[in-house]
Every structure is written in structure tokens, then in C-alpha cells.
Amino acid sequence: MGDNRQADHHMNIPDTDLSGADSTQPDRGYADGIRDAVPVIMGYLAIGLAFGVVAKTAGITVIEVAVMSMILYAGSAQFVMVGLIAAGVPASAVIVTIFLVNVRHLLYSAAVSPYVRHLRPWQNALIGAELTDETFAVASSRLGQGGRAGAGWFLGINNVSHATWIVSTTIGAVLGSAITDIRALGFDFALAAMFAALLILQIVNRPAWMPAVTAAAVGGGVALCASLVVPPSWAIIAATLVAATVGMVLEEREA
């Protein structure tokens, strides 16, 4: 995303205070972060169970599932990793593929960094390590309303989301032998449903919703078209860059 000023407009935060920062609002703490993470928690419960079942079916042990969720902590990357392992793909190819799938997180970090750079390095390291698609979406919604979000809030939403993912994937692995069809329980639609809910919450909370709707539509179109000619991970990156640019331009015109 260009300079800090462009990032401010994109996230709709007053550029007079890059620390996160509407001084008229009280800072939010750890407990507030946990409460704001409820939509993510609900989604992770279903998706985590689905992943655990898939992983167990692919021959991954319960311990390996728990360790994977603790260290890798990336839903889409974990699904891809399990598929590659089951197919007998070499470790080097698995590592490269996982990197490409997760490279979009560089964009998330770039968008959030202006609003957490006042924090201590170890706090930023912890926040960055647990930043996911879903927690970034919630953070964008919070910061986009001009709210304050300190280290406590970020750690609250990240910690509880990560813990939920570890627990749900592990339980899914334990139950893997009993659940054979995740589609029958609707688990395969959980991820799409959660993202749709987070997107709607962001749009309705914005004073000008048309730029957000337009950017979302453009991003979806770019992702679909790009996926026909490039790997899905690159299609997502292209869609993110194009949608963010369109949204920023339209918000500039609205201002």
C-alpha cells in the first residue's frame, strides 16, 4: 500500500494520530479483544473441526495436528499442507507452496503496521505472529471506525482465536474416525460464511458503503478471473491489491 497517508485513507482513520487513535474514545483492552473475536471463534470452531477430520483421514496423528495448528496456524495453508503430504510431495515443495499461500500476510502487516508501530517490538512480534485473515478483518473494521486498539486488544483477539483453532482442530482429529463426511454437517461452507459475515459487518459500519461494496465486487471478479491463469494464492494477492487500490481511490473521491 503506498505511504502512510494512503493507508490512513484506506482504513478510514484520522491521519493526525497513527497510533490507533481517536483520542475521544477509550483504549480497548484484552477483554474487549476477546469479545470482538466472537465471530472468528464461531467460524474457527467449525472450520477447525473440519480440518481435524481431514487431517486424520489423511494419516496425520492427533499430536501432529495440534503441533501444526500451534506453529503454522494458517487454515488454508494447513489444508494444502495435508493434501501435499498425503500425495507424497517432497518437503521442499511443501515449504515453497506454504510460503506462496501465506505471502498475502505481508499485505496485512503493511496495512496494520502504521497503527501499531508505537508499541514495543516484542508486542508487535506477538501480534504479527498470530495475525490471520479473520483477525485482520476484525482489526480493519475496528480501526476503520477510528477506534483505539492497543496491544491488549490485539493480543486478546489473537490469543483467543489461536487457542480456539488449536482446540477445535485437535478435537476434529480425535473425532476423525467417527466423522466421514464434513459436507453433511456444513463444515465445508463455514469458511465462506464467516468471511461473508465479517465483510457485511465492515460494510454496514462504514459511513460510505458504496466504495466498500464496489471494491469487494472488483476483488471477487479479479480473483475469479486470475485463478484461471495463475495459482490461487497469486490470484488472491492480485485481487487484494486491485480491490485495495479501487477502494482507496473511491474513498478519496467520497472525501
XYZ file of N, CA and C in Angstrom:
765
model
N 0.860 -1.168 0.000
C 0.000 0.000 0.000
C 0.893 1.213 0.000
N 0.911 2.187 -0.660
C 1.828 3.278 -0.756
C 2.327 3.802 0.557
N 2.168 5.114 0.794
C 2.712 5.666 2.011
C 1.690 5.583 3.127
N 2.067 6.121 4.307
C 1.184 6.031 5.460
C -0.113 6.794 5.253
N -0.025 7.893 4.511
C -1.225 8.687 4.296
C -2.254 7.917 3.490
N -1.787 7.158 2.502
C -2.702 6.344 1.717
C -3.304 5.246 2.563
N -2.495 4.657 3.432
C -3.026 3.613 4.305
C -4.080 4.165 5.232
N -3.860 5.424 5.704
C -4.849 6.036 6.590
C -6.183 6.164 5.901
N -6.165 6.622 4.638
C -7.438 6.779 3.925
C -8.074 5.426 3.671
N -7.253 4.446 3.353
C -7.808 3.128 3.055
C -8.530 2.545 4.256
N -7.969 2.757 5.471
C -8.584 2.197 6.667
C -9.479 3.221 7.362
N -9.587 4.438 6.733
C -10.528 5.436 7.216
C -10.234 5.870 8.646
N -8.949 6.099 8.947
C -8.546 6.530 10.273
C -7.937 7.907 10.164
N -8.260 8.832 11.091
C -7.699 10.167 11.041
C -6.179 10.107 10.987
N -5.555 10.835 10.015
C -4.119 10.732 9.857
C -3.366 11.618 10.831
N -4.052 12.206 11.789
C -3.373 13.023 12.778
C -2.781 12.180 13.883
N -3.156 10.887 13.959
C -2.637 10.035 15.022
C -2.524 8.608 14.513
N -1.309 8.217 14.150
C -1.110 6.896 13.585
C -1.000 5.821 14.639
N -1.222 6.135 15.891
C -1.083 5.137 16.945
C -2.336 4.346 17.157
N -3.331 4.670 16.478
C -4.522 3.849 16.528
C -5.766 4.501 16.930
N -6.066 5.431 17.204
C -6.183 6.678 17.632
C -7.148 7.747 17.558
N -8.263 7.526 17.890
C -9.224 8.592 18.115
C -9.179 8.902 19.604
N -8.606 10.056 19.947
C -8.376 10.381 21.350
C -9.667 10.548 22.128
N -10.796 10.673 21.440
C -12.063 10.833 22.147
C -12.626 9.492 22.604
N -12.048 8.394 22.140
C -12.540 7.077 22.513
C -11.555 6.407 23.451
N -12.062 5.687 24.456
C -11.159 4.993 25.381
C -10.454 3.844 24.686
N -9.205 3.573 25.141
C -8.472 2.450 24.590
C -9.156 1.152 24.989
N -9.109 0.164 24.122
C -9.759 -1.108 24.388
C -8.708 -2.121 24.814
N -9.072 -2.968 25.777
C -8.123 -3.890 26.350
C -8.318 -5.331 25.940
N -7.681 -6.220 26.686
C -7.660 -7.647 26.376
C -9.063 -8.245 26.352
N -9.871 -7.926 27.359
C -11.229 -8.474 27.426
C -12.069 -8.005 26.240
N -11.884 -6.760 25.807
C -12.615 -6.246 24.645
C -12.218 -7.007 23.386
N -10.922 -7.344 23.284
C -10.457 -8.107 22.142
C -11.101 -9.480 22.080
N -11.240 -10.113 23.238
C -11.880 -11.432 23.295
C -13.336 -11.331 22.847
N -14.046 -10.295 23.309
C -15.450 -10.132 22.908
C -15.570 -9.882 21.409
N -14.668 -9.075 20.864
C -14.731 -8.772 19.435
C -14.359 -9.977 18.575
N -13.735 -10.981 19.183
C -13.308 -12.163 18.435
C -14.405 -13.216 18.313
N -15.577 -12.977 18.886
C -16.641 -13.985 18.877
C -16.981 -14.488 17.462
N -17.128 -13.604 16.444
C -17.425 -14.127 15.096
C -16.324 -15.048 14.581
N -15.073 -14.703 14.884
C -13.948 -15.534 14.453
C -13.970 -16.875 15.181
N -14.248 -16.828 16.468
C -14.298 -18.060 17.273
C -15.341 -19.020 16.721
N -16.524 -18.507 16.409
C -17.595 -19.357 15.899
C -17.192 -20.011 14.574
N -16.539 -19.233 13.715
C -16.096 -19.780 12.442
C -14.988 -20.801 12.615
N -14.050 -20.515 13.516
C -12.920 -21.420 13.721
C -13.353 -22.761 14.312
N -14.398 -22.745 15.112
C -14.874 -23.998 15.690
C -15.274 -24.985 14.592
N -16.038 -24.498 13.624
C -16.490 -25.372 12.536
C -15.352 -25.722 11.586
N -14.590 -24.710 11.186
C -13.503 -24.960 10.235
C -12.423 -25.825 10.858
N -12.117 -25.588 12.138
C -11.104 -26.371 12.828
C -11.487 -27.835 12.929
N -12.757 -28.095 13.251
C -13.225 -29.479 13.301
C -13.083 -30.145 11.932
N -13.447 -29.402 10.888
C -13.342 -29.943 9.530
C -11.896 -30.270 9.188
N -10.986 -29.368 9.536
C -9.577 -29.633 9.234
C -9.069 -30.844 10.007
N -9.437 -30.938 11.280
C -9.002 -32.072 12.072
C -9.438 -33.396 11.476
N -10.679 -33.438 11.003
C -11.201 -34.651 10.379
C -10.422 -34.968 9.104
N -10.215 -33.951 8.260
C -9.487 -34.153 7.008
C -8.063 -34.625 7.275
N -7.401 -33.991 8.246
C -6.023 -34.349 8.562
C -5.924 -35.788 9.068
N -6.848 -36.165 9.955
C -6.828 -37.528 10.497
C -7.073 -38.546 9.390
N -7.976 -38.212 8.469
C -8.259 -39.106 7.344
C -7.035 -39.272 6.451
N -6.208 -38.198 6.377
C -5.007 -38.239 5.530
C -3.838 -38.925 6.227
N -4.040 -39.384 7.453
C -2.985 -40.106 8.153
C -2.167 -39.274 9.115
N -2.571 -38.023 9.361
C -1.869 -37.164 10.317
C -2.343 -37.506 11.723
N -1.438 -37.646 12.664
C -1.823 -38.008 14.024
C -2.409 -36.810 14.771
N -3.063 -37.083 15.881
C -3.666 -36.017 16.696
C -2.593 -35.060 17.192
N -1.465 -35.596 17.652
C -0.367 -34.752 18.143
C 0.164 -33.862 17.029
N 0.325 -34.429 15.848
C 0.834 -33.651 14.715
C -0.136 -32.549 14.323
N -1.421 -32.825 14.395
C -2.429 -31.794 14.097
C -2.324 -30.646 15.098
N -2.213 -30.974 16.381
C -2.117 -29.944 17.420
C -0.870 -29.090 17.243
N 0.276 -29.737 16.973
C 1.532 -29.002 16.785
C 1.469 -28.132 15.531
N 0.880 -28.667 14.461
C 0.736 -27.900 13.229
C -0.101 -26.650 13.446
N -1.207 -26.799 14.178
C -2.080 -25.654 14.443
C -1.415 -24.636 15.356
N -0.539 -25.111 16.228
C 0.150 -24.218 17.153
C 1.245 -23.418 16.460
N 2.002 -24.075 15.564
C 3.156 -23.429 14.941
C 2.808 -22.762 13.610
N 2.149 -23.510 12.710
C 1.822 -22.956 11.395
C 0.653 -21.994 11.486
N -0.428 -22.397 12.135
C -1.607 -21.557 12.376
C -2.047 -20.812 11.119
N -2.433 -21.556 10.121
C -2.921 -20.968 8.872
C -3.877 -21.969 8.228
N -5.157 -21.680 8.333
C -6.163 -22.628 7.886
C -5.979 -23.114 6.463
N -5.927 -22.198 5.504
C -5.803 -22.599 4.102
C -4.489 -23.324 3.866
N -3.404 -22.832 4.468
C -2.095 -23.459 4.295
C -2.070 -24.856 4.911
N -2.765 -25.044 6.018
C -2.792 -26.350 6.657
C -3.566 -27.361 5.820
N -4.670 -26.933 5.225
C -5.410 -27.823 4.332
C -4.528 -28.222 3.147
N -3.819 -27.234 2.579
C -2.931 -27.513 1.447
C -1.809 -28.452 1.878
N -1.232 -28.188 3.046
C -0.120 -28.999 3.539
C -0.521 -30.457 3.720
N -1.702 -30.677 4.291
C -2.180 -32.047 4.499
C -2.364 -32.755 3.155
N -2.917 -32.047 2.184
C -3.106 -32.633 0.863
C -1.791 -32.998 0.204
N -0.790 -32.134 0.339
C 0.518 -32.393 -0.259
C 1.219 -33.565 0.425
N 1.100 -33.605 1.757
C 1.717 -34.708 2.499
C 1.071 -36.033 2.103
N -0.258 -36.029 2.002
C -0.975 -37.249 1.617
C -0.592 -37.703 0.211
N -0.236 -36.730 -0.643
C 0.139 -37.062 -2.020
C 1.603 -37.435 -2.146
N 2.349 -37.359 -1.038
C 3.761 -37.729 -1.065
C 4.661 -36.700 -1.707
N 4.278 -35.425 -1.680
C 5.080 -34.359 -2.272
C 6.329 -34.122 -1.420
N 7.498 -33.869 -2.024
C 8.728 -33.618 -1.275
C 8.595 -32.429 -0.321
N 9.347 -32.467 0.777
C 9.264 -31.427 1.800
C 9.585 -30.050 1.237
N 10.561 -29.956 0.329
C 10.936 -28.664 -0.245
C 9.770 -28.037 -0.998
N 9.021 -28.855 -1.739
C 7.870 -28.347 -2.488
C 6.758 -27.912 -1.538
N 6.598 -28.640 -0.437
C 5.589 -28.274 0.561
C 5.915 -26.912 1.160
N 7.184 -26.684 1.500
C 7.605 -25.425 2.105
C 7.370 -24.259 1.155
N 7.763 -24.421 -0.099
C 7.574 -23.345 -1.080
C 6.094 -23.052 -1.281
N 5.288 -24.080 -1.371
C 3.848 -23.897 -1.577
C 3.210 -23.173 -0.402
N 3.578 -23.564 0.812
C 3.028 -22.917 2.000
C 3.412 -21.445 2.038
N 4.644 -21.149 1.633
C 5.085 -19.748 1.590
C 4.228 -18.944 0.624
N 3.976 -19.487 -0.565
C 3.178 -18.778 -1.562
C 1.740 -18.581 -1.089
N 1.203 -19.588 -0.408
C -0.164 -19.484 0.093
C -0.271 -18.384 1.144
N 0.780 -18.227 1.950
C 0.728 -17.277 3.069
C 1.367 -15.921 2.783
N 1.873 -15.718 1.579
C 2.580 -14.473 1.297
C 1.657 -13.258 1.404
N 0.355 -13.473 1.312
C -0.594 -12.360 1.429
C -0.520 -11.688 2.804
N 0.010 -12.403 3.787
C 0.104 -11.824 5.123
C 1.067 -10.640 5.167
N 1.949 -10.546 4.193
C 2.809 -9.370 4.098
C 1.967 -8.113 3.875
N 0.893 -8.258 3.097
C -0.005 -7.135 2.849
C -0.744 -6.753 4.127
N -1.171 -7.743 4.888
C -1.862 -7.466 6.141
C -0.954 -6.694 7.093
N 0.280 -7.145 7.208
C 1.225 -6.489 8.109
C 1.485 -5.052 7.678
N 1.601 -4.843 6.360
C 1.839 -3.494 5.853
C 0.668 -2.569 6.175
N -0.554 -3.105 6.133
C -1.738 -2.283 6.404
C -1.873 -1.948 7.886
N -1.483 -2.879 8.754
C -1.651 -2.680 10.194
C -0.479 -1.922 10.817
N 0.715 -2.049 10.232
C 1.928 -1.520 10.857
C 1.876 -0.043 11.261
N 1.238 0.862 10.471
C 1.225 2.266 10.909
C 0.498 2.490 12.230
N -0.358 1.569 12.631
C -1.186 1.758 13.808
C -0.695 0.977 15.029
N 0.409 0.248 14.852
C 0.988 -0.478 15.990
C 2.467 -0.172 16.164
N 2.999 0.710 15.352
C 4.435 0.963 15.415
C 4.856 1.677 16.698
N 3.881 2.210 17.428
C 4.212 2.845 18.710
C 4.393 1.815 19.813
N 4.030 0.557 19.536
C 4.144 -0.495 20.538
C 5.580 -1.003 20.610
N 5.867 -1.781 21.647
C 7.197 -2.342 21.803
C 7.433 -3.448 20.780
N 8.691 -3.662 20.408
C 8.999 -4.680 19.392
C 8.448 -6.068 19.728
N 8.547 -6.488 20.988
C 8.069 -7.825 21.342
C 6.551 -7.914 21.222
N 5.857 -6.789 21.463
C 4.405 -6.783 21.303
C 4.034 -6.905 19.830
N 4.738 -6.171 18.976
C 4.480 -6.270 17.539
C 4.792 -7.660 17.007
N 5.843 -8.294 17.560
C 6.202 -9.644 17.124
C 5.082 -10.627 17.454
N 4.504 -10.519 18.659
C 3.414 -11.407 19.059
C 2.161 -11.143 18.222
N 1.865 -9.884 17.990
C 0.680 -9.540 17.196
C 0.822 -10.060 15.772
N 1.999 -9.845 15.181
C 2.223 -10.294 13.810
C 2.199 -11.803 13.662
N 2.685 -12.506 14.677
C 2.758 -13.961 14.609
C 1.373 -14.602 14.577
N 0.376 -13.930 15.138
C -0.965 -14.505 15.213
C -1.971 -13.790 14.318
N -1.479 -12.962 13.413
C -2.372 -12.244 12.509
C -2.865 -13.184 11.410
N -4.176 -13.298 11.275
C -4.768 -14.164 10.249
C -5.724 -13.356 9.383
N -6.269 -13.997 8.373
C -7.252 -13.320 7.511
C -8.394 -12.753 8.351
N -8.884 -13.573 9.269
C -10.073 -13.202 10.028
C -9.790 -12.137 11.081
N -8.676 -12.281 11.813
C -8.359 -11.266 12.824
C -7.991 -9.943 12.163
N -7.394 -10.016 10.979
C -7.109 -8.787 10.235
C -8.404 -8.103 9.823
N -9.402 -8.903 9.407
C -10.693 -8.336 9.011
C -11.350 -7.618 10.183
N -11.294 -8.230 11.372
C -11.880 -7.606 12.553
C -11.107 -6.346 12.925
N -9.779 -6.408 12.849
C -8.958 -5.241 13.169
C -9.226 -4.100 12.202
N -9.375 -4.418 10.924
C -9.666 -3.393 9.916
C -10.996 -2.715 10.212
N -11.980 -3.513 10.624
C -13.285 -2.950 10.952
C -13.183 -2.014 12.143
N -12.434 -2.425 13.161
C -12.257 -1.615 14.369
C -11.502 -0.327 14.054
N -10.361 -0.444 13.384
C -9.551 0.722 13.066
C -10.246 1.614 12.050
N -11.040 1.003 11.159
C -11.757 1.779 10.153
C -12.806 2.691 10.737
N -13.232 2.419 11.975
C -14.201 3.277 12.659
C -13.516 4.322 13.520
N -12.187 4.409 13.406
C -11.449 5.402 14.169
C -11.255 5.029 15.625
N -11.445 3.768 15.971
C -11.310 3.350 17.357
C -9.866 3.136 17.767
N -9.657 3.108 19.066
C -8.334 2.841 19.596
C -8.169 1.337 19.781
N -7.006 0.832 19.436
C -6.746 -0.599 19.573
C -5.289 -0.781 19.985
N -5.068 -0.919 21.279
C -3.721 -1.082 21.787
C -3.272 -2.525 21.765
N -2.119 -2.780 22.384
C -1.551 -4.128 22.401
C -2.497 -5.121 23.073
N -3.146 -4.712 24.153
C -4.047 -5.602 24.871
C -5.179 -6.088 23.993
N -5.771 -5.199 23.223
C -6.889 -5.581 22.347
C -6.420 -6.547 21.270
N -5.313 -6.217 20.612
C -4.789 -7.095 19.571
C -4.451 -8.472 20.130
N -3.791 -8.509 21.285
C -3.415 -9.788 21.876
C -4.647 -10.573 22.316
N -5.673 -9.875 22.790
C -6.902 -10.548 23.198
C -7.565 -11.261 22.050
N -7.755 -10.560 20.952
C -8.428 -11.172 19.803
C -7.557 -12.257 19.171
N -6.243 -12.030 19.126
C -5.349 -13.014 18.521
C -5.202 -14.270 19.376
N -5.008 -14.084 20.683
C -4.793 -15.232 21.573
C -5.991 -16.160 21.605
N -7.190 -15.594 21.788
C -8.377 -16.447 21.895
C -8.691 -17.127 20.562
N -8.414 -16.446 19.451
C -8.641 -17.046 18.135
C -7.673 -18.204 17.905
N -6.421 -17.993 18.258
C -5.413 -19.040 18.087
C -5.737 -20.242 18.972
N -6.100 -19.980 20.225
C -6.444 -21.067 21.144
C -7.641 -21.859 20.628
N -8.633 -21.159 20.097
C -9.810 -21.828 19.545
C -9.426 -22.725 18.379
N -8.530 -22.240 17.537
C -8.104 -23.018 16.375
C -7.377 -24.289 16.817
N -6.490 -24.172 17.783
C -5.749 -25.340 18.269
C -6.709 -26.381 18.856
N -7.620 -25.923 19.705
C -8.549 -26.831 20.364
C -9.486 -27.495 19.360
N -10.050 -26.708 18.449
C -11.030 -27.263 17.509
C -10.387 -28.232 16.526
N -9.185 -27.921 16.036
C -8.527 -28.847 15.104
C -8.138 -30.147 15.809
N -7.711 -30.024 17.059
C -7.337 -31.218 17.812
C -8.552 -32.097 18.073
N -9.662 -31.486 18.464
C -10.894 -32.251 18.677
C -11.341 -32.904 17.376
N -11.226 -32.171 16.268
C -11.590 -32.724 14.973
C -10.761 -33.956 14.633
N -9.471 -33.910 14.970
C -8.600 -35.059 14.717
C -9.004 -36.252 15.586
N -9.373 -35.964 16.834
C -9.806 -37.031 17.737
C -11.079 -37.690 17.216
N -11.977 -36.877 16.663
C -13.249 -37.390 16.167
C -13.170 -37.850 14.706
N -11.981 -37.743 14.132
C -11.816 -38.017 12.704
C -12.305 -39.372 12.259
N -12.136 -40.370 13.109
C -12.556 -41.718 12.716
C -14.075 -41.884 12.717
N -14.777 -40.996 13.421
C -16.236 -41.115 13.521
C -16.958 -40.261 12.482
N -16.337 -39.147 12.063
C -16.951 -38.244 11.080
C -16.308 -38.500 9.729
N -17.078 -38.931 8.789
C -16.528 -39.272 7.472
C -16.912 -38.281 6.376
N -17.945 -37.511 6.584
C -18.410 -36.587 5.545
C -18.641 -35.215 6.168
N -17.679 -34.291 6.025
C -17.808 -32.959 6.623
C -18.858 -32.124 5.899
N -19.145 -32.439 4.644
C -20.155 -31.668 3.902
C -21.551 -31.895 4.462
N -21.786 -33.076 4.996
C -23.105 -33.368 5.559
C -23.405 -32.486 6.761
N -22.369 -32.022 7.445
C -22.534 -31.158 8.613
C -22.376 -29.674 8.269
N -22.115 -29.381 6.997
C -21.989 -27.994 6.566
C -20.645 -27.365 6.861
N -19.650 -28.162 7.284
C -18.349 -27.608 7.642
C -17.635 -26.996 6.444
N -17.890 -27.548 5.250
C -17.179 -27.063 4.068
C -17.590 -25.643 3.693
N -18.746 -25.186 4.187
C -19.225 -23.828 3.874
C -18.905 -22.846 4.996
N -18.348 -23.323 6.103
C -18.134 -22.475 7.272
C -17.204 -21.308 6.971
N -16.117 -21.562 6.232
C -15.152 -20.501 5.955
C -15.775 -19.387 5.130
N -16.495 -19.757 4.063
C -17.144 -18.748 3.222
C -18.188 -17.964 4.008
N -18.942 -18.652 4.859
C -19.971 -17.980 5.655
C -19.359 -16.988 6.635
N -18.233 -17.366 7.260
C -17.594 -16.466 8.211
C -17.068 -15.215 7.523
N -16.431 -15.387 6.356
C -15.921 -14.224 5.638
C -17.057 -13.319 5.173
N -18.161 -13.899 4.755
C -19.311 -13.097 4.334
C -19.842 -12.265 5.499
N -19.916 -12.867 6.685
C -20.396 -12.144 7.864
C -19.453 -11.012 8.231
N -18.139 -11.273 8.204
C -17.168 -10.230 8.537
C -17.211 -9.088 7.521
N -17.392 -9.441 6.244
C -17.465 -8.414 5.208
C -18.681 -7.532 5.405
N -19.827 -8.135 5.692
C -21.060 -7.363 5.906
C -20.919 -6.443 7.108
N -20.310 -6.942 8.185
C -20.120 -6.112 9.381
C -19.247 -4.903 9.078
N -18.225 -5.088 8.246
C -17.361 -3.963 7.891
C -18.099 -2.950 7.036
N -18.904 -3.432 6.105
C -19.597 -2.519 5.190
C -20.643 -1.690 5.913
N -21.459 -2.323 6.766
C -22.549 -1.595 7.420
C -22.036 -0.585 8.432
N -20.805 -0.768 8.924
C -20.244 0.154 9.905
C -19.496 1.319 9.273
N -19.436 1.355 7.954
C -18.734 2.445 7.277
C -19.742 3.517 6.881
N -19.371 4.817 7.058
C -20.286 5.901 6.694
C -20.607 5.912 5.205
N -19.638 5.561 4.360
C -19.877 5.473 2.913
C -19.639 4.033 2.497
N -20.723 3.311 2.241
C -20.594 1.878 1.989
C -20.387 1.511 0.525
N -20.704 2.424 -0.393
C -20.581 2.099 -1.811
C -19.147 1.786 -2.232
N -18.129 2.546 -1.772
C -16.753 2.172 -2.134
C -16.383 0.767 -1.672
N -16.847 0.395 -0.470
C -16.532 -0.929 0.054
C -17.184 -2.022 -0.779
N -18.456 -1.815 -1.143
C -19.162 -2.806 -1.956
C -18.511 -2.939 -3.330
N -18.159 -1.790 -3.920
C -17.528 -1.814 -5.244
C -16.181 -2.513 -5.194
N -15.378 -2.191 -4.168
C -14.062 -2.814 -4.039
C -14.187 -4.320 -3.842
N -15.169 -4.743 -3.042
C -15.382 -6.169 -2.809
C -15.771 -6.876 -4.101
N -16.652 -6.244 -4.882
C -17.090 -6.842 -6.143
C -15.927 -6.945 -7.131
N -15.132 -5.882 -7.207
C -13.976 -5.889 -8.110
C -12.973 -6.951 -7.677
N -12.719 -7.029 -6.362
C -11.787 -8.019 -5.860
C -12.233 -9.435 -6.164
N -13.536 -9.700 -5.990
C -14.064 -11.021 -6.298
C -13.913 -11.360 -7.765
N -14.192 -10.393 -8.623
C -14.063 -10.615 -10.060
C -12.627 -10.879 -10.477
N -11.699 -10.098 -9.902
C -10.277 -10.289 -10.227
C -9.811 -11.663 -9.757
N -10.236 -12.061 -8.554
C -9.833 -13.367 -8.017
C -10.311 -14.505 -8.913
N -11.562 -14.421 -9.375
C -12.111 -15.470 -10.231
C -11.387 -15.536 -11.578
N -11.160 -14.382 -12.161
C -10.508 -14.342 -13.470
C -9.036 -14.750 -13.378
N -8.353 -14.237 -12.360
C -6.924 -14.529 -12.216
C -6.675 -15.996 -11.905
N -7.610 -16.628 -11.180
C -7.426 -18.038 -10.824
C -7.455 -18.951 -12.038
N -7.925 -18.434 -13.169
C -7.958 -19.232 -14.399
C -6.590 -19.311 -15.066
N -5.710 -18.347 -14.720
C -4.410 -18.299 -15.407
C -3.217 -18.391 -14.464
N -3.422 -18.164 -13.164
C -2.321 -18.237 -12.192
C -2.766 -19.066 -10.999
N -1.834 -19.530 -10.177
C -2.203 -20.291 -8.977
C -3.130 -19.481 -8.075
N -4.020 -20.137 -7.325
C -4.980 -19.429 -6.464
C -4.335 -18.456 -5.491
N -3.157 -18.803 -4.928
C -2.506 -17.903 -3.974
C -2.154 -16.569 -4.621
N -1.660 -16.606 -5.872
C -1.337 -15.365 -6.575
C -2.600 -14.624 -6.995
N -3.647 -15.360 -7.289
C -4.922 -14.719 -7.641
C -5.452 -13.915 -6.454
N -5.307 -14.453 -5.252
C -5.755 -13.751 -4.044
C -4.951 -12.479 -3.844
N -3.642 -12.558 -4.047
C -2.782 -11.383 -3.881
C -3.164 -10.309 -4.894
N -3.367 -10.714 -6.147
C -3.749 -9.756 -7.188
C -5.085 -9.104 -6.852
N -6.051 -9.920 -6.397
C -7.367 -9.392 -6.054
C -7.268 -8.415 -4.884
N -6.424 -8.727 -3.899
C -6.259 -7.846 -2.740
C -5.690 -6.499 -3.154
N -4.646 -6.517 -3.986
C -4.013 -5.269 -4.427
C -4.985 -4.412 -5.245
N -5.689 -5.053 -6.180
C -6.617 -4.308 -7.038
C -7.781 -3.760 -6.215
N -8.359 -4.598 -5.342
C -9.502 -4.157 -4.542
C -9.109 -3.025 -3.597
N -7.928 -3.130 -2.980
C -7.471 -2.076 -2.073
C -7.262 -0.765 -2.823
N -6.707 -0.857 -4.023
C -6.486 0.351 -4.824
C -7.807 0.990 -5.226
N -8.741 0.172 -5.687
C -10.056 0.693 -6.081
C -10.755 1.327 -4.885
N -10.719 0.650 -3.740
C -11.354 1.199 -2.552
C -10.750 2.517 -2.124
N -9.412 2.613 -2.171
C -8.742 3.847 -1.784
C -9.109 4.996 -2.717
N -9.113 4.734 -4.027
C -9.453 5.778 -4.994
C -10.879 6.262 -4.790
N -11.807 5.324 -4.595
C -13.209 5.708 -4.426
C -13.419 6.477 -3.111
N -12.725 6.081 -2.049
C -12.862 6.797 -0.783
C -12.272 8.195 -0.882
N -11.212 8.359 -1.660
C -10.632 9.683 -1.904
C -11.648 10.598 -2.570
N -12.402 10.022 -3.513
C -13.408 10.821 -4.215
C -14.582 11.169 -3.305
N -14.910 10.249 -2.368
C -16.017 10.500 -1.447
C -15.666 11.568 -0.427
N -14.354 11.641 -0.098
C -13.911 12.579 0.942
C -14.075 14.025 0.501
